[in-house]
Structures are given as structure tokens and as C-alpha cells.
């Protein structure tokens, strides 16, 4: 029996065995991402030789953007005031990249990124968007943003299943040993010291945006260590502290501490600087559909032509000026061409190399972390007062968020008013698992080669210690498989010239992606798109006014 069949049989058998003699059926499927189409790029254009190739140009635009994730849509958003015709080529059936969302079932739900921590004052583009959305309502006397409290995560926010029971918050202080409490306190002291520390050059030790961080050699030397090596060096030994850091590294980078740069790991804990009284209760902006709400806001304001099911195959400089992008219309199985005055490649580095080989020497080499995201459609509330985030200690996955947690008023959701007034017994739980081992190729192959049954079984097994009867209230489980979810900042990811990343790939071609900084933060993705748009606008002689960065 091959691995796929074994996992399928194992999953089906366990689902039936644990549910009784006549268990209710669980529906579900793998809903994406579009790996089969995306992998056509591995061999280049010849692999689609069977497609109908149109030699003539079918479309024209002022700017064509390859990739409809946060970076690409942010570029379109920045260009919108100029009134340009902007076309966005996106392979998936819905835009957003790893910030996409779903609307099936009782409540909208995320398929990837599901929150935005309150941005630093320096993240100007992110705060501009939040202000346009009404999530930022003004500015205090110190120039700090004031957030609409309805958009901040409501209580209860998070809990941890530890030693057989749930504990409020992520650190169950009363359940830890004295040694574990002491180590956690010492770690938090270091975190606070690094948050306020400045390097010898006067810059913050860690900052968002990343390129505002210090160039102090003592701080940059942290990039030569793994986060695990830093923990060893600093004498952190207790199991809980080790788990706490491991959870954080998987959550933000999809990598285990032994495969994540210590600089990146400490950035996770020390880069967010915003402190205001209103943020003491919650530091997270959340929506039912997660960061899909931010994607919707970008689309509503940019209003680009979004061409879904479009796989970019090659990018060309044109002799007469401008660019051409050849792409596969997946539904029609037809290769088409769009010409434009300029192009933004909002694609990972490994894809950008294939689209525009001349840029290869300018692009960094990044490792991508594979992820599984499962949306569990619960037919009946199995717990009252469910928090937003539920985490299981030493589980394979990172736990789950309740998509219905933030449904408190009509302004915060697209759910009909009648659904809000009725007692809510249905919800969607979004479960996350990062495959954090060093061999990402093997993990990716295993993930993409597994059947729904085996993967769904793994999700239920992982949650079983806390929810042994989850299957009894579960009506459906759909899965999203992200083979290349995010760049993993391995030791040395900052490179020989830290924070100096390529944007211009040619006279009318710009690159915009979180592979540039090497860390997948919303603020970074957005800033890269805005920067690319402003660069190209200058090349085209288009006036956009003051920079948004």
C-alpha cells in the first residue's frame, strides 16, 4: 500500500472507529491552493505547448500586476489616485494570497493570516489603510493611532490546554513549576529590554518596517545564530519556555527554533512598539474572515481589473518600451498576452526567477514554509463563551481561532442582521499547522501527496486531547494546503547587506514581495507593494504626490 492510500485508510478507519457504529458523515475536501497549475512553471512555457497559443495581444493596460496577494493589491491601491488602468493576474479563484478567505457556512472565515497586531507608528501605509477602513479613528496628542475598540479582539482572547485542562491566556503561571515561572519572567525581561533598546547607530534594535532596524554589528550578529542556539547560550532550559518560543516561531515563520534566525526570533518578540492605554486589553485587530477584510478594503479602494485563474508564464521587455506578460488562462487552456507600460511582479523569488530570468542574480534565495489550514464547520456550539484563539500545549498544530468570536455588530461583518440577532449555535473553527522541520521539500511533498481523509484525521487527532467529541458536532472540514506559505528566515537570511533589497528589476519592472525582507508581516507586504508602485509611477512620469511610506 502506498503512502497516500495508507493515510487515507488510516484516516477513514479512525474517524469511523471513534465515532461509533453509525457515525454521522463528515463532508469535506481539499480546496486549494492551485498547485497543479502553479507547478507548470517548473518546466517553463514548453509544458503548456498543448494549449492554444494566441500570437496576438488580447489585452492592454497601463500597469499589469502579477500576483493578487497583499503586495500586489497594495501596489494597485497606491496607483489608484492616478486613475490608471491596472490589471491584476491571479492564479487562484479568489484574490488575497495567504490572506484569502472563505464565505461558505455560518460565518466568513480565514484561509490564512487571521489578525493584524496594532501597527507601529512607522508603518504609515498600514495605518493609512486602517484609517480609510475606520479601524483607526484618529490620533492622540503623542501622534499615536487611536483604534475603534470594536475592531480590537474582544475578551476572552486566548487560552491554553495544558496538563489536561484549559487555562486563560498563553502562560498558565499557576500550573508551572518555580523554575519555569522564573525562566518565563527572565525571558519577558529580556523581551522588554530589547523592545526599548537602540543600537550604536541610534536606531531601534528591532523595528517594523524591518529596514528601520539598527545596523549595529552586535545586533546583526544574532542572525548568525539559530533561535535554539540563542536559547542555549542564554541558559533557557525549562520545557515550557522552550515550547513557548517554539510556538511563536512556528506561528510567525512556519519554522522550528533550530531553523529560524535568532535575529528574526527576537524581532518577533521585540519589534512591536506601540503602547497606549486602549491596547492594554488587546493588541490585535481581528475580523471573522481574518486579513481577508484587509484584502477586501484594498480591492474596494483600488478597483483594479482582477483576472482570476491566470497563471503568468513569462515577462518580456518590449523594444518599443513597456512590458508584455504571457499568461495561461487556466479555464480556457489558452496562453494569452497582455501589454502594459509597466509591471509589478508581486511573486515569490523562486517564481520571479522563472518569470523574468534576467533578474535572477538580483533576487535572494529563500526557503518557503509549508502549511495546512483546516476550516471546521461546527453545527452546534460545543463550548459556551469560546475565546478567539485556543492553543494546545505540545500539539502538532498551533490550535484554532473562532471565526464567529468578533461578531458583535453589523458594522463588523457581512453576515445578515437576522443571523446576528439569532442565538448563534454554528461557527467555523480555523485550525493551523506549520510543518517546521528543516527539510521543507519532504514536508511539502508529503502534504501535497496526502489524501483529505488522512489529513482530516490528523487534525482531529491533534485536537482530541481537548475535544474528544468534536466529531459529533462537526458537519464539514475543508483543507487548504499552502506549499509555499511564507519565507522562513533561516540563520543568515539578512545577507551581506542587511535591509537592502532589490525593487527595480528593469526600467519598467518592479518586484514586490515579502521575500524581499524575508519575513511575512502584513506591514512588510504592503510596504513592498507601495514602494514598487511609487517607483514605477516615477518611471512613467505619473504624479502620485507625497510617498505613503
Tab-separated table of N, CA, C and O in Angstrom, residues 1-16 449-457:
chain	number	residue	atom	x	y	z
A	1	UNK	N	0.852	-1.193	0.000
A	1	UNK	CA	0.000	0.000	0.000
A	1	UNK	C	0.884	1.238	0.000
A	1	UNK	O	1.803	1.347	0.801
A	2	UNK	N	0.611	2.183	-0.927
A	2	UNK	CA	1.435	3.384	-0.959
A	2	UNK	C	1.021	4.340	0.165
A	2	UNK	O	0.001	4.157	0.827
A	3	UNK	N	1.831	5.397	0.340
A	3	UNK	CA	1.628	6.303	1.466
A	3	UNK	C	0.264	6.985	1.403
A	3	UNK	O	-0.426	7.122	2.414
A	4	UNK	N	-0.120	7.424	0.219
A	4	UNK	CA	-1.401	8.113	0.075
A	4	UNK	C	-2.557	7.207	0.484
A	4	UNK	O	-3.443	7.595	1.249
A	5	UNK	N	-2.540	5.947	-0.026
A	5	UNK	CA	-3.616	5.016	0.315
A	5	UNK	C	-3.602	4.673	1.797
A	5	UNK	O	-4.647	4.538	2.432
A	6	UNK	N	-2.396	4.525	2.364
A	6	UNK	CA	-2.288	4.196	3.785
A	6	UNK	C	-2.888	5.306	4.654
A	6	UNK	O	-3.663	5.048	5.570
A	7	UNK	N	-2.522	6.561	4.341
A	7	UNK	CA	-3.063	7.674	5.115
A	7	UNK	C	-4.575	7.755	4.969
A	7	UNK	O	-5.292	8.041	5.925
A	8	UNK	N	-5.044	7.502	3.751
A	8	UNK	CA	-6.489	7.546	3.529
A	8	UNK	C	-7.206	6.480	4.352
A	8	UNK	O	-8.188	6.736	5.026
A	9	UNK	N	-6.681	5.246	4.301
A	9	UNK	CA	-7.303	4.163	5.048
A	9	UNK	C	-7.217	4.398	6.547
A	9	UNK	O	-8.176	4.179	7.294
A	10	UNK	N	-6.063	4.857	6.999
A	10	UNK	CA	-5.875	5.132	8.418
A	10	UNK	C	-6.858	6.189	8.891
A	10	UNK	O	-7.508	6.060	9.915
A	11	UNK	N	-6.978	7.279	8.087
A	11	UNK	CA	-7.871	8.354	8.478
A	11	UNK	C	-9.315	7.893	8.530
A	11	UNK	O	-10.034	8.148	9.490
A	12	UNK	N	-9.775	7.196	7.489
A	12	UNK	CA	-11.147	6.735	7.457
A	12	UNK	C	-11.428	5.787	8.613
A	12	UNK	O	-12.447	5.880	9.293
A	13	UNK	N	-10.503	4.875	8.860
A	13	UNK	CA	-10.708	3.916	9.942
A	13	UNK	C	-10.828	4.584	11.292
A	13	UNK	O	-11.695	4.253	12.100
A	14	UNK	N	-9.971	5.569	11.564
A	14	UNK	CA	-10.018	6.224	12.867
A	14	UNK	C	-11.278	7.051	13.018
A	14	UNK	O	-11.923	7.052	14.056
A	15	UNK	N	-11.688	7.736	11.945
A	15	UNK	CA	-12.898	8.545	12.018
A	15	UNK	C	-14.107	7.680	12.354
A	15	UNK	O	-14.945	8.043	13.170
A	16	UNK	N	-14.183	6.514	11.715
A	16	UNK	CA	-15.317	5.621	11.968
A	16	UNK	C	-15.238	5.004	13.360
A	16	UNK	O	-16.195	4.978	14.118
A	449	UNK	N	0.904	15.307	-1.269
A	449	UNK	CA	0.612	13.954	-1.734
A	449	UNK	C	-0.366	13.195	-0.876
A	449	UNK	O	-0.665	12.028	-1.162
A	450	UNK	N	-0.889	13.820	0.179
A	450	UNK	CA	-1.789	13.125	1.105
A	450	UNK	C	-3.249	13.340	0.727
A	450	UNK	O	-3.624	14.392	0.201
A	451	UNK	N	-4.064	12.362	1.025
A	451	UNK	CA	-5.493	12.447	0.766
A	451	UNK	C	-6.188	13.234	1.866
A	451	UNK	O	-5.688	13.353	2.992
A	452	UNK	N	-7.371	13.757	1.533
A	452	UNK	CA	-8.157	14.518	2.511
A	452	UNK	C	-8.389	13.702	3.775
A	452	UNK	O	-8.266	14.218	4.891
A	453	UNK	N	-8.726	12.419	3.617
A	453	UNK	CA	-9.068	11.606	4.786
A	453	UNK	C	-7.935	11.556	5.803
A	453	UNK	O	-8.149	11.691	7.009
A	454	UNK	N	-6.710	11.331	5.318
A	454	UNK	CA	-5.586	11.239	6.227
A	454	UNK	C	-5.280	12.562	6.901
A	454	UNK	O	-4.977	12.616	8.089
A	455	UNK	N	-5.357	13.655	6.148
A	455	UNK	CA	-5.078	14.966	6.723
A	455	UNK	C	-6.165	15.371	7.713
A	455	UNK	O	-5.874	15.922	8.785
A	456	UNK	N	-7.425	15.115	7.357
A	456	UNK	CA	-8.526	15.439	8.270
A	456	UNK	C	-8.414	14.637	9.557
A	456	UNK	O	-8.663	15.145	10.661
A	457	UNK	N	-8.028	13.386	9.421
A	457	UNK	CA	-7.816	12.548	10.599
A	457	UNK	C	-6.729	13.138	11.497
A	457	UNK	O	-6.852	13.163	12.726
